[in-house]
Amino acid sequence: MKFCSECGNSVAQCVPTGDNRLRHVCVSCDTVHYQNPKMVVGTLPVWEDKILLCRRAIEPQYGKWTLPAGFMENEETTVQGALRETVEEAGARIEIQQLFTLCNLPHISQVYLIFRARLLSLDFAPGEESLEVRLFEEPEIPWDDLAFLTVEYSLRQFFDDRRKGQYGFHIADIPRRNR
Amino acid sequence: MKFCSECGNSVAQCVPTGDNRLRHVCVSCDTVHYQNPKMVVGTLPVWEDKILLCRRAIEPQYGKWTLPAGFMENEETTVQGALRETVEEAGARIEIQQLFTLCNLPHISQVYLIFRARLLSLDFAPGEESLEVRLFEEPEIPWDDLAFLTVEYSLRQFFDDRRKGQYGFHIADIPRRNR
């Protein structure tokens, strides 16, 4: 951020009165421009013993497999956002079952929320941001070609819980990726 | 938003190519300025049969009672943010126990996350944003003077669960307040 979005003048970094961290503050109109983490909402859609994954048609991680998920939009709920992303990326009709994982990614200031969902029909199809959408049984999951650690974490928790016969709710802090 | 935070020129509202909703887009450098929901993180601190509440020293809802909570900051996790707000507003040392409520407020594009927590000592004290901090037994809760519906919802779920002898995780969509 270099300019004030309210008046167009320059911003400087300083700690506003009563605050305790650096903010972008307009040198002209004094507006403080707060920056906060973004939420990514998505689903883990299940059909019988299979999971729906999408192959990404966009960067980052072009060509890698992911759960349908994306940035939550203003004026929607977390569930509405997760349903919307599942339609946009996979053309899939689902029923949300529970909030399944919450992943903190503090190094990129994001929080992922993934809902476990029941896929309601097989007439899904890739949206503009997907190259391909298909169902995977557990042994077929492309572990080495998953787009994000949040996706890997959610899938591993899902298969663990399925073996136990009970689905929980899981929170994790995901470190910076080193590969 | 009236000006581009990257180049200082004017922004216009339009639907970017490949998108499906109105965004603020710079007429000069074409930067798209996305706006996304903000997360509010906080705690419900418990000491024996009592709950810690803070009386707000800031607007909105000056003078009303709230759970310690505030906007999540970049580069922190949800738990770190909840702990930080509890220190800042109540000077309280706590131990987080579980994510207890998630409240969607789509009309103001916010998502609240409240963690159930154990208060570790009685040496709490109001921070700059609080007039007063104290413990309440259930019959003393100032239901008519709570700052936010998210606080009321979280407290009601807490007392309900306590009566049942088991704490769950609760998601709610909170409507616009009509009082």
mmCIF file of C-alpha atoms in Angstrom:
data_model
loop_
_atom_site.group_PDB
_atom_site.id
_atom_site.type_symbol
_atom_site.label_atom_id
_atom_site.label_comp_id
_atom_site.label_asym_id
_atom_site.label_seq_id
_atom_site.Cartn_x
_atom_site.Cartn_y
_atom_site.Cartn_z
ATOM 1 C CA MET A 1 0.000 0.000 0.000
ATOM 2 C CA LYS A 2 1.475 3.305 -1.155
ATOM 3 C CA PHE A 3 -1.508 5.659 -1.440
ATOM 4 C CA CYS A 4 -4.596 6.406 0.648
ATOM 5 C CA SER A 5 -7.703 4.771 -0.827
ATOM 6 C CA GLU A 6 -9.847 7.582 0.628
ATOM 7 C CA CYS A 7 -8.014 10.717 -0.551
ATOM 8 C CA GLY A 8 -5.264 9.506 -2.933
ATOM 9 C CA ASN A 9 -2.377 11.069 -0.980
ATOM 10 C CA SER A 10 0.656 9.164 0.297
ATOM 11 C CA VAL A 11 0.572 6.784 3.229
ATOM 12 C CA ALA A 12 3.335 6.282 5.779
ATOM 13 C CA GLN A 13 3.878 3.452 8.230
ATOM 14 C CA CYS A 14 3.475 4.458 11.864
ATOM 15 C CA VAL A 15 1.939 3.267 15.121
ATOM 16 C CA PRO A 16 -1.314 5.222 15.628
ATOM 17 C CA THR A 17 -2.114 6.635 19.091
ATOM 18 C CA GLY A 18 -3.568 3.932 21.317
ATOM 19 C CA ASP A 19 -2.391 1.205 18.957
ATOM 20 C CA ASN A 20 0.639 -1.050 19.324
ATOM 21 C CA ARG A 21 1.619 -1.995 15.793
ATOM 22 C CA LEU A 22 2.671 -0.419 12.520
ATOM 23 C CA ARG A 23 -0.207 0.584 10.236
ATOM 24 C CA HIS A 24 -0.457 2.335 6.923
ATOM 25 C CA VAL A 25 -1.690 5.844 7.813
ATOM 26 C CA CYS A 26 -2.515 8.639 5.370
ATOM 27 C CA VAL A 27 -0.192 11.633 5.791
ATOM 28 C CA SER A 28 -2.992 13.935 4.619
ATOM 29 C CA CYS A 29 -6.377 12.726 5.973
ATOM 30 C CA ASP A 30 -5.045 10.509 8.821
ATOM 31 C CA THR A 31 -7.111 7.492 7.761
ATOM 32 C CA VAL A 32 -5.658 4.297 9.237
ATOM 33 C CA HIS A 33 -5.674 1.441 6.711
ATOM 34 C CA TYR A 34 -5.918 -1.807 8.650
ATOM 35 C CA GLN A 35 -4.925 -5.057 6.967
ATOM 36 C CA ASN A 36 -6.367 -8.299 8.279
ATOM 37 C CA PRO A 37 -6.175 -11.998 7.471
ATOM 38 C CA LYS A 38 -8.308 -13.424 4.692
ATOM 39 C CA MET A 39 -10.512 -16.481 4.990
ATOM 40 C CA VAL A 40 -10.485 -19.290 2.443
ATOM 41 C CA VAL A 41 -13.627 -21.441 2.529
ATOM 42 C CA GLY A 42 -14.169 -24.765 0.819
ATOM 43 C CA THR A 43 -15.452 -28.303 0.996
ATOM 44 C CA LEU A 44 -14.377 -31.914 1.102
ATOM 45 C CA PRO A 45 -17.121 -33.526 -1.025
ATOM 46 C CA VAL A 46 -17.679 -37.258 -0.513
ATOM 47 C CA TRP A 47 -19.426 -39.750 -2.815
ATOM 48 C CA GLU A 48 -19.578 -43.291 -1.378
ATOM 49 C CA ASP A 49 -15.916 -44.025 -0.567
ATOM 50 C CA LYS A 50 -14.563 -41.361 -2.927
ATOM 51 C CA ILE A 51 -13.447 -37.738 -2.565
ATOM 52 C CA LEU A 52 -13.888 -35.021 -5.184
ATOM 53 C CA LEU A 53 -10.760 -33.098 -6.144
ATOM 54 C CA CYS A 54 -10.164 -30.358 -8.734
ATOM 55 C CA ARG A 55 -7.015 -29.891 -10.815
ATOM 56 C CA ARG A 56 -6.102 -26.194 -10.780
ATOM 57 C CA ALA A 57 -6.254 -24.184 -14.027
ATOM 58 C CA ILE A 58 -4.777 -21.112 -12.323
ATOM 59 C CA GLU A 59 -1.675 -20.080 -10.434
ATOM 60 C CA PRO A 60 -0.463 -20.664 -7.810
ATOM 61 C CA GLN A 61 -0.009 -24.419 -8.120
ATOM 62 C CA TYR A 62 -1.305 -24.694 -11.701
ATOM 63 C CA GLY A 63 -1.979 -28.350 -12.569
ATOM 64 C CA LYS A 64 -2.002 -29.529 -8.939
ATOM 65 C CA TRP A 65 -4.992 -31.129 -7.190
ATOM 66 C CA THR A 66 -7.054 -29.312 -4.587
ATOM 67 C CA LEU A 67 -10.323 -29.374 -2.715
ATOM 68 C CA PRO A 68 -12.797 -26.811 -4.060
ATOM 69 C CA ALA A 69 -12.059 -23.656 -2.025
ATOM 70 C CA GLY A 70 -11.464 -19.957 -2.448
ATOM 71 C CA PHE A 71 -11.524 -16.543 -0.802
ATOM 72 C CA MET A 72 -14.678 -15.818 1.156
ATOM 73 C CA GLU A 73 -16.568 -12.821 -0.246
ATOM 74 C CA ASN A 74 -18.163 -9.922 1.611
ATOM 75 C CA GLU A 75 -21.825 -10.342 2.577
ATOM 76 C CA GLU A 76 -21.849 -14.125 2.591
ATOM 77 C CA THR A 77 -21.614 -16.708 5.380
ATOM 78 C CA THR A 78 -18.845 -19.285 5.608
ATOM 79 C CA VAL A 79 -21.250 -22.013 4.435
ATOM 80 C CA GLN A 80 -22.531 -19.892 1.536
ATOM 81 C CA GLY A 81 -18.943 -19.215 0.490
ATOM 82 C CA ALA A 82 -17.994 -22.899 0.654
ATOM 83 C CA LEU A 83 -21.061 -23.871 -1.425
ATOM 84 C CA ARG A 84 -20.322 -21.110 -3.958
ATOM 85 C CA GLU A 85 -16.707 -22.188 -4.421
ATOM 86 C CA THR A 86 -17.787 -25.809 -4.880
ATOM 87 C CA VAL A 87 -20.190 -24.774 -7.640
ATOM 88 C CA GLU A 88 -17.681 -22.403 -9.282
ATOM 89 C CA GLU A 89 -14.729 -24.801 -9.313
ATOM 90 C CA ALA A 90 -16.410 -28.177 -9.656
ATOM 91 C CA GLY A 91 -20.001 -27.543 -10.783
ATOM 92 C CA ALA A 92 -20.933 -29.851 -7.928
ATOM 93 C CA ARG A 93 -24.157 -30.007 -5.934
ATOM 94 C CA ILE A 94 -23.438 -30.829 -2.315
ATOM 95 C CA GLU A 95 -24.949 -30.873 1.147
ATOM 96 C CA ILE A 96 -22.738 -29.447 3.911
ATOM 97 C CA GLN A 97 -22.336 -31.799 6.876
ATOM 98 C CA GLN A 98 -19.949 -30.131 9.344
ATOM 99 C CA LEU A 99 -17.039 -27.766 9.718
ATOM 100 C CA PHE A 100 -14.178 -30.254 9.485
ATOM 101 C CA THR A 101 -10.838 -28.397 9.541
ATOM 102 C CA LEU A 102 -9.587 -24.926 10.430
ATOM 103 C CA CYS A 103 -6.031 -24.254 9.252
ATOM 104 C CA ASN A 104 -4.049 -21.201 10.296
ATOM 105 C CA LEU A 105 -1.430 -19.976 7.812
ATOM 106 C CA PRO A 106 0.022 -17.006 9.699
ATOM 107 C CA HIS A 107 2.973 -16.572 7.291
ATOM 108 C CA ILE A 108 0.494 -15.597 4.546
ATOM 109 C CA SER A 109 -2.227 -14.261 6.870
ATOM 110 C CA GLN A 110 -4.887 -16.740 5.802
ATOM 111 C CA VAL A 111 -7.324 -18.983 7.648
ATOM 112 C CA TYR A 112 -8.793 -22.001 5.826
ATOM 113 C CA LEU A 113 -12.177 -23.443 6.760
ATOM 114 C CA ILE A 114 -13.023 -26.764 5.099
ATOM 115 C CA PHE A 115 -16.497 -28.277 5.480
ATOM 116 C CA ARG A 116 -17.161 -31.996 5.107
ATOM 117 C CA ALA A 117 -19.932 -32.413 2.515
ATOM 118 C CA ARG A 118 -22.025 -35.049 0.779
ATOM 119 C CA LEU A 119 -21.894 -34.960 -3.013
ATOM 120 C CA LEU A 120 -25.519 -35.148 -4.218
ATOM 121 C CA SER A 121 -24.996 -36.219 -7.834
ATOM 122 C CA LEU A 122 -22.322 -37.219 -10.330
ATOM 123 C CA ASP A 123 -23.058 -34.451 -12.828
ATOM 124 C CA PHE A 124 -20.121 -32.260 -11.812
ATOM 125 C CA ALA A 125 -17.825 -30.512 -14.305
ATOM 126 C CA PRO A 126 -14.748 -28.278 -14.141
ATOM 127 C CA GLY A 127 -15.379 -24.535 -13.846
ATOM 128 C CA GLU A 128 -13.118 -21.846 -15.328
ATOM 129 C CA GLU A 129 -10.518 -22.276 -12.581
ATOM 130 C CA SER A 130 -10.268 -26.070 -12.934
ATOM 131 C CA LEU A 131 -8.697 -28.246 -15.637
ATOM 132 C CA GLU A 132 -10.355 -31.415 -14.433
ATOM 133 C CA VAL A 133 -12.622 -32.655 -11.638
ATOM 134 C CA ARG A 134 -12.749 -36.278 -10.555
ATOM 135 C CA LEU A 135 -13.394 -38.677 -7.702
ATOM 136 C CA PHE A 136 -10.554 -40.468 -5.903
ATOM 137 C CA GLU A 137 -10.575 -43.491 -3.658
ATOM 138 C CA GLU A 138 -8.050 -43.254 -0.829
ATOM 139 C CA PRO A 139 -5.286 -45.292 -2.550
ATOM 140 C CA GLU A 140 -5.606 -43.101 -5.668
ATOM 141 C CA ILE A 141 -5.145 -39.725 -3.906
ATOM 142 C CA PRO A 142 -2.267 -37.888 -5.673
ATOM 143 C CA TRP A 143 -0.433 -37.046 -2.429
ATOM 144 C CA ASP A 144 2.640 -35.755 -4.281
ATOM 145 C CA ASP A 145 0.577 -33.522 -6.522
ATOM 146 C CA LEU A 146 -1.652 -31.759 -4.018
ATOM 147 C CA ALA A 147 -1.711 -27.976 -4.355
ATOM 148 C CA PHE A 148 -1.649 -26.990 -0.680
ATOM 149 C CA LEU A 149 -0.682 -28.389 2.727
ATOM 150 C CA THR A 150 -4.179 -27.431 3.934
ATOM 151 C CA VAL A 151 -5.618 -29.880 1.406
ATOM 152 C CA GLU A 152 -3.221 -32.632 2.458
ATOM 153 C CA TYR A 153 -4.021 -32.010 6.130
ATOM 154 C CA SER A 154 -7.791 -32.100 5.569
ATOM 155 C CA LEU A 155 -7.611 -35.314 3.521
ATOM 156 C CA ARG A 156 -5.389 -37.083 6.064
ATOM 157 C CA GLN A 157 -7.725 -36.116 8.921
ATOM 158 C CA PHE A 158 -10.699 -37.305 6.861
ATOM 159 C CA PHE A 159 -9.262 -40.764 6.173
ATOM 160 C CA ASP A 160 -8.074 -41.105 9.800
ATOM 161 C CA ASP A 161 -11.513 -40.177 11.122
ATOM 162 C CA ARG A 162 -13.243 -42.468 8.628
ATOM 163 C CA ARG A 163 -11.156 -45.400 9.883
ATOM 164 C CA LYS A 164 -12.132 -44.508 13.467
ATOM 165 C CA GLY A 165 -15.793 -44.331 12.425
ATOM 166 C CA GLN A 166 -16.214 -40.827 13.843
ATOM 167 C CA TYR A 167 -15.614 -37.403 12.327
ATOM 168 C CA GLY A 168 -14.203 -34.679 14.574
ATOM 169 C CA PHE A 169 -13.296 -31.053 14.085
ATOM 170 C CA HIS A 170 -9.585 -30.365 13.649
ATOM 171 C CA ILE A 171 -7.498 -27.210 14.048
ATOM 172 C CA ALA A 172 -3.931 -26.973 12.762
ATOM 173 C CA ASP A 173 -1.207 -24.385 12.291
ATOM 174 C CA ILE A 174 0.321 -24.984 8.879
ATOM 175 C CA PRO A 175 3.965 -23.966 8.486
ATOM 176 C CA ARG A 176 5.541 -22.339 5.464
ATOM 177 C CA ARG A 177 5.959 -24.956 2.749
ATOM 178 C CA ASN A 178 9.516 -26.118 2.135
ATOM 179 C CA ARG A 179 9.244 -27.970 -1.120
ATOM 180 C CA MET B 1 -12.573 3.124 -1.677
ATOM 181 C CA LYS B 2 -12.018 6.032 -4.063
ATOM 182 C CA PHE B 3 -8.327 5.836 -4.996
ATOM 183 C CA CYS B 4 -5.894 3.079 -5.939
ATOM 184 C CA SER B 5 -3.612 2.200 -3.032
ATOM 185 C CA GLU B 6 -0.880 1.177 -5.505
ATOM 186 C CA CYS B 7 -0.719 4.207 -7.839
ATOM 187 C CA GLY B 8 -3.010 6.867 -6.296
ATOM 188 C CA ASN B 9 -5.255 7.234 -9.354
ATOM 189 C CA SER B 10 -9.053 6.840 -9.307
ATOM 190 C CA VAL B 11 -10.800 3.511 -8.992
ATOM 191 C CA ALA B 12 -14.037 2.523 -10.696
ATOM 192 C CA GLN B 13 -16.410 -0.314 -9.920
ATOM 193 C CA CYS B 14 -16.555 -2.975 -12.605
ATOM 194 C CA VAL B 15 -16.632 -6.745 -13.051
ATOM 195 C CA PRO B 16 -13.104 -7.854 -14.031
ATOM 196 C CA THR B 17 -12.665 -10.401 -16.862
ATOM 197 C CA GLY B 18 -13.227 -13.925 -15.533
ATOM 198 C CA ASP B 19 -14.884 -12.588 -12.382
ATOM 199 C CA ASN B 20 -18.589 -12.416 -11.575
ATOM 200 C CA ARG B 21 -18.912 -9.536 -9.144
ATOM 201 C CA LEU B 22 -18.264 -5.815 -8.872
ATOM 202 C CA ARG B 23 -14.765 -4.913 -7.689
ATOM 203 C CA HIS B 24 -12.895 -1.687 -7.205
ATOM 204 C CA VAL B 25 -10.482 -1.552 -10.158
ATOM 205 C CA CYS B 26 -7.880 1.136 -10.828
ATOM 206 C CA VAL B 27 -8.605 3.042 -14.050
ATOM 207 C CA SER B 28 -4.879 3.634 -14.516
ATOM 208 C CA CYS B 29 -2.892 0.546 -13.430
ATOM 209 C CA ASP B 30 -5.781 -1.995 -13.562
ATOM 210 C CA THR B 31 -5.099 -3.306 -10.037
ATOM 211 C CA VAL B 32 -8.176 -5.094 -8.678
ATOM 212 C CA HIS B 33 -8.803 -4.226 -5.025
ATOM 213 C CA TYR B 34 -10.579 -7.186 -3.440
ATOM 214 C CA GLN B 35 -12.478 -6.687 -0.195
ATOM 215 C CA ASN B 36 -13.067 -9.678 2.044
ATOM 216 C CA PRO B 37 -14.706 -10.434 5.391
ATOM 217 C CA LYS B 38 -12.810 -9.731 8.592
ATOM 218 C CA MET B 39 -12.401 -12.185 11.437
ATOM 219 C CA VAL B 40 -13.042 -11.252 15.048
ATOM 220 C CA VAL B 41 -11.374 -13.609 17.534
ATOM 221 C CA GLY B 42 -11.988 -13.802 21.263
ATOM 222 C CA THR B 43 -12.530 -15.933 24.319
ATOM 223 C CA LEU B 44 -15.113 -16.947 26.861
ATOM 224 C CA PRO B 45 -12.951 -17.132 30.016
ATOM 225 C CA VAL B 46 -14.309 -19.284 32.845
ATOM 226 C CA TRP B 47 -13.354 -19.244 36.547
ATOM 227 C CA GLU B 48 -15.209 -21.853 38.621
ATOM 228 C CA ASP B 49 -18.884 -21.126 37.824
ATOM 229 C CA LYS B 50 -18.216 -17.564 36.630
ATOM 230 C CA ILE B 51 -17.593 -15.914 33.253
ATOM 231 C CA LEU B 52 -15.298 -12.951 32.634
ATOM 232 C CA LEU B 53 -16.850 -9.993 30.802
ATOM 233 C CA CYS B 54 -15.432 -6.574 29.871
ATOM 234 C CA ARG B 55 -17.359 -3.299 29.795
ATOM 235 C CA ARG B 56 -16.463 -1.442 26.614
ATOM 236 C CA ALA B 57 -14.592 1.867 26.806
ATOM 237 C CA ILE B 58 -14.885 2.393 23.044
ATOM 238 C CA GLU B 59 -17.556 2.719 20.389
ATOM 239 C CA PRO B 60 -19.525 0.963 19.108
ATOM 240 C CA GLN B 61 -21.542 -0.092 22.143
ATOM 241 C CA TYR B 62 -19.643 2.063 24.653
ATOM 242 C CA GLY B 63 -20.508 1.008 28.213
ATOM 243 C CA LYS B 64 -21.961 -2.373 27.196
ATOM 244 C CA TRP B 65 -20.582 -5.746 28.285
ATOM 245 C CA THR B 66 -18.689 -8.052 25.967
ATOM 246 C CA LEU B 67 -16.422 -11.062 25.855
ATOM 247 C CA PRO B 68 -12.788 -10.098 25.184
ATOM 248 C CA ALA B 69 -12.522 -10.133 21.368
ATOM 249 C CA GLY B 70 -11.249 -8.055 18.479
ATOM 250 C CA PHE B 71 -10.070 -8.055 14.897
ATOM 251 C CA MET B 72 -7.565 -10.759 14.073
ATOM 252 C CA GLU B 73 -4.220 -9.319 12.935
ATOM 253 C CA ASN B 74 -2.021 -10.371 10.030
ATOM 254 C CA GLU B 75 0.655 -12.971 10.785
ATOM 255 C CA GLU B 76 -1.052 -14.494 13.797
ATOM 256 C CA THR B 77 -3.144 -17.639 14.276
ATOM 257 C CA THR B 78 -6.744 -17.579 15.489
ATOM 258 C CA VAL B 79 -5.627 -18.832 18.922
ATOM 259 C CA GLN B 80 -2.816 -16.256 19.143
ATOM 260 C CA GLY B 81 -5.298 -13.512 18.251
ATOM 261 C CA ALA B 82 -7.811 -14.680 20.847
ATOM 262 C CA LEU B 83 -5.110 -14.799 23.541
ATOM 263 C CA ARG B 84 -3.828 -11.349 22.542
ATOM 264 C CA GLU B 85 -7.281 -9.756 22.722
ATOM 265 C CA THR B 86 -7.876 -11.325 26.136
ATOM 266 C CA VAL B 87 -4.655 -9.797 27.434
ATOM 267 C CA GLU B 88 -5.283 -6.410 25.788
ATOM 268 C CA GLU B 89 -8.880 -5.976 26.945
ATOM 269 C CA ALA B 90 -8.893 -7.813 30.268
ATOM 270 C CA GLY B 91 -5.258 -8.301 31.307
ATOM 271 C CA ALA B 92 -6.248 -11.903 31.827
ATOM 272 C CA ARG B 93 -4.103 -15.031 31.711
ATOM 273 C CA ILE B 94 -6.018 -17.925 30.198
ATOM 274 C CA GLU B 95 -5.656 -21.388 28.752
ATOM 275 C CA ILE B 96 -7.598 -22.023 25.531
ATOM 276 C CA GLN B 97 -9.778 -25.140 25.688
ATOM 277 C CA GLN B 98 -11.696 -25.378 22.386
ATOM 278 C CA LEU B 99 -13.196 -23.390 19.546
ATOM 279 C CA PHE B 100 -16.699 -22.894 20.923
ATOM 280 C CA THR B 101 -18.728 -20.687 18.544
ATOM 281 C CA LEU B 102 -18.443 -19.456 14.964
ATOM 282 C CA CYS B 103 -20.846 -16.640 14.145
ATOM 283 C CA ASN B 104 -21.424 -15.354 10.626
ATOM 284 C CA LEU B 105 -22.459 -11.698 10.326
ATOM 285 C CA PRO B 106 -22.832 -11.359 6.553
ATOM 286 C CA HIS B 107 -24.519 -7.933 6.756
ATOM 287 C CA ILE B 108 -21.268 -6.472 8.114
ATOM 288 C CA SER B 109 -18.939 -9.047 6.489
ATOM 289 C CA GLN B 110 -17.520 -10.386 9.741
ATOM 290 C CA VAL B 111 -16.940 -13.865 11.157
ATOM 291 C CA TYR B 112 -16.591 -14.255 14.934
ATOM 292 C CA LEU B 113 -14.603 -17.112 16.454
ATOM 293 C CA ILE B 114 -14.962 -17.487 20.227
ATOM 294 C CA PHE B 115 -12.793 -19.977 22.121
ATOM 295 C CA ARG B 116 -13.821 -21.439 25.455
ATOM 296 C CA ALA B 117 -10.978 -20.811 27.925
ATOM 297 C CA ARG B 118 -9.935 -21.394 31.513
ATOM 298 C CA LEU B 119 -9.014 -18.298 33.481
ATOM 299 C CA LEU B 120 -5.716 -19.056 35.227
ATOM 300 C CA SER B 121 -5.696 -16.360 37.916
ATOM 301 C CA LEU B 122 -7.804 -13.552 39.347
ATOM 302 C CA ASP B 123 -5.272 -10.796 38.703
ATOM 303 C CA PHE B 124 -7.037 -9.388 35.647
ATOM 304 C CA ALA B 125 -7.538 -5.678 35.027
ATOM 305 C CA PRO B 126 -9.188 -3.519 32.364
ATOM 306 C CA GLY B 127 -7.026 -2.557 29.383
ATOM 307 C CA GLU B 128 -7.350 0.720 27.454
ATOM 308 C CA GLU B 129 -10.459 -0.450 25.611
ATOM 309 C CA SER B 130 -12.315 -1.566 28.765
ATOM 310 C CA LEU B 131 -13.944 0.447 31.562
ATOM 311 C CA GLU B 132 -14.277 -2.534 33.858
ATOM 312 C CA VAL B 133 -13.639 -6.281 33.912
ATOM 313 C CA ARG B 134 -15.461 -8.644 36.256
ATOM 314 C CA LEU B 135 -16.741 -12.150 36.777
ATOM 315 C CA PHE B 136 -20.440 -13.011 36.491
ATOM 316 C CA GLU B 137 -22.384 -16.015 37.675
ATOM 317 C CA GLU B 138 -25.163 -17.040 35.300
ATOM 318 C CA PRO B 139 -27.986 -15.198 37.153
ATOM 319 C CA GLU B 140 -25.923 -11.995 37.160
ATOM 320 C CA ILE B 141 -25.235 -11.843 33.402
ATOM 321 C CA PRO B 142 -26.385 -8.401 32.158
ATOM 322 C CA TRP B 143 -28.410 -9.832 29.240
ATOM 323 C CA ASP B 144 -29.972 -6.439 28.411
ATOM 324 C CA ASP B 145 -26.607 -4.695 28.391
ATOM 325 C CA LEU B 146 -24.545 -7.021 26.198
ATOM 326 C CA ALA B 147 -22.691 -5.281 23.390
ATOM 327 C CA PHE B 148 -23.253 -7.789 20.587
ATOM 328 C CA LEU B 149 -25.597 -10.630 19.610
ATOM 329 C CA THR B 150 -22.508 -12.811 19.076
ATOM 330 C CA VAL B 151 -21.721 -12.414 22.786
ATOM 331 C CA GLU B 152 -25.300 -13.252 23.793
ATOM 332 C CA TYR B 153 -25.295 -16.303 21.505
ATOM 333 C CA SER B 154 -21.973 -17.588 22.853
ATOM 334 C CA LEU B 155 -23.043 -17.146 26.488
ATOM 335 C CA ARG B 156 -26.415 -18.886 25.941
ATOM 336 C CA GLN B 157 -24.712 -21.836 24.225
ATOM 337 C CA PHE B 158 -22.195 -22.015 27.061
ATOM 338 C CA PHE B 159 -24.813 -22.180 29.823
ATOM 339 C CA ASP B 160 -26.922 -24.657 27.813
ATOM 340 C CA ASP B 161 -23.923 -26.915 27.262
ATOM 341 C CA ARG B 162 -22.846 -26.615 30.891
ATOM 342 C CA ARG B 163 -26.277 -27.829 32.002
ATOM 343 C CA LYS B 164 -25.963 -30.772 29.587
ATOM 344 C CA GLY B 165 -22.498 -31.532 30.972
ATOM 345 C CA GLN B 166 -20.926 -31.483 27.506
ATOM 346 C CA TYR B 167 -19.472 -28.653 25.445
ATOM 347 C CA GLY B 168 -20.031 -28.720 21.692
ATOM 348 C CA PHE B 169 -19.020 -26.473 18.812
ATOM 349 C CA HIS B 170 -21.747 -24.160 17.544
ATOM 350 C CA ILE B 171 -22.200 -22.279 14.265
ATOM 351 C CA ALA B 172 -24.792 -19.544 13.858
ATOM 352 C CA ASP B 173 -25.821 -16.920 11.341
ATOM 353 C CA ILE B 174 -26.496 -13.727 13.283
ATOM 354 C CA PRO B 175 -29.030 -11.369 11.724
ATOM 355 C CA ARG B 176 -28.853 -7.586 11.678
ATOM 356 C CA ARG B 177 -29.689 -6.301 15.156
ATOM 357 C CA ASN B 178 -33.126 -4.697 15.512
ATOM 358 C CA ARG B 179 -32.894 -3.030 18.860
#
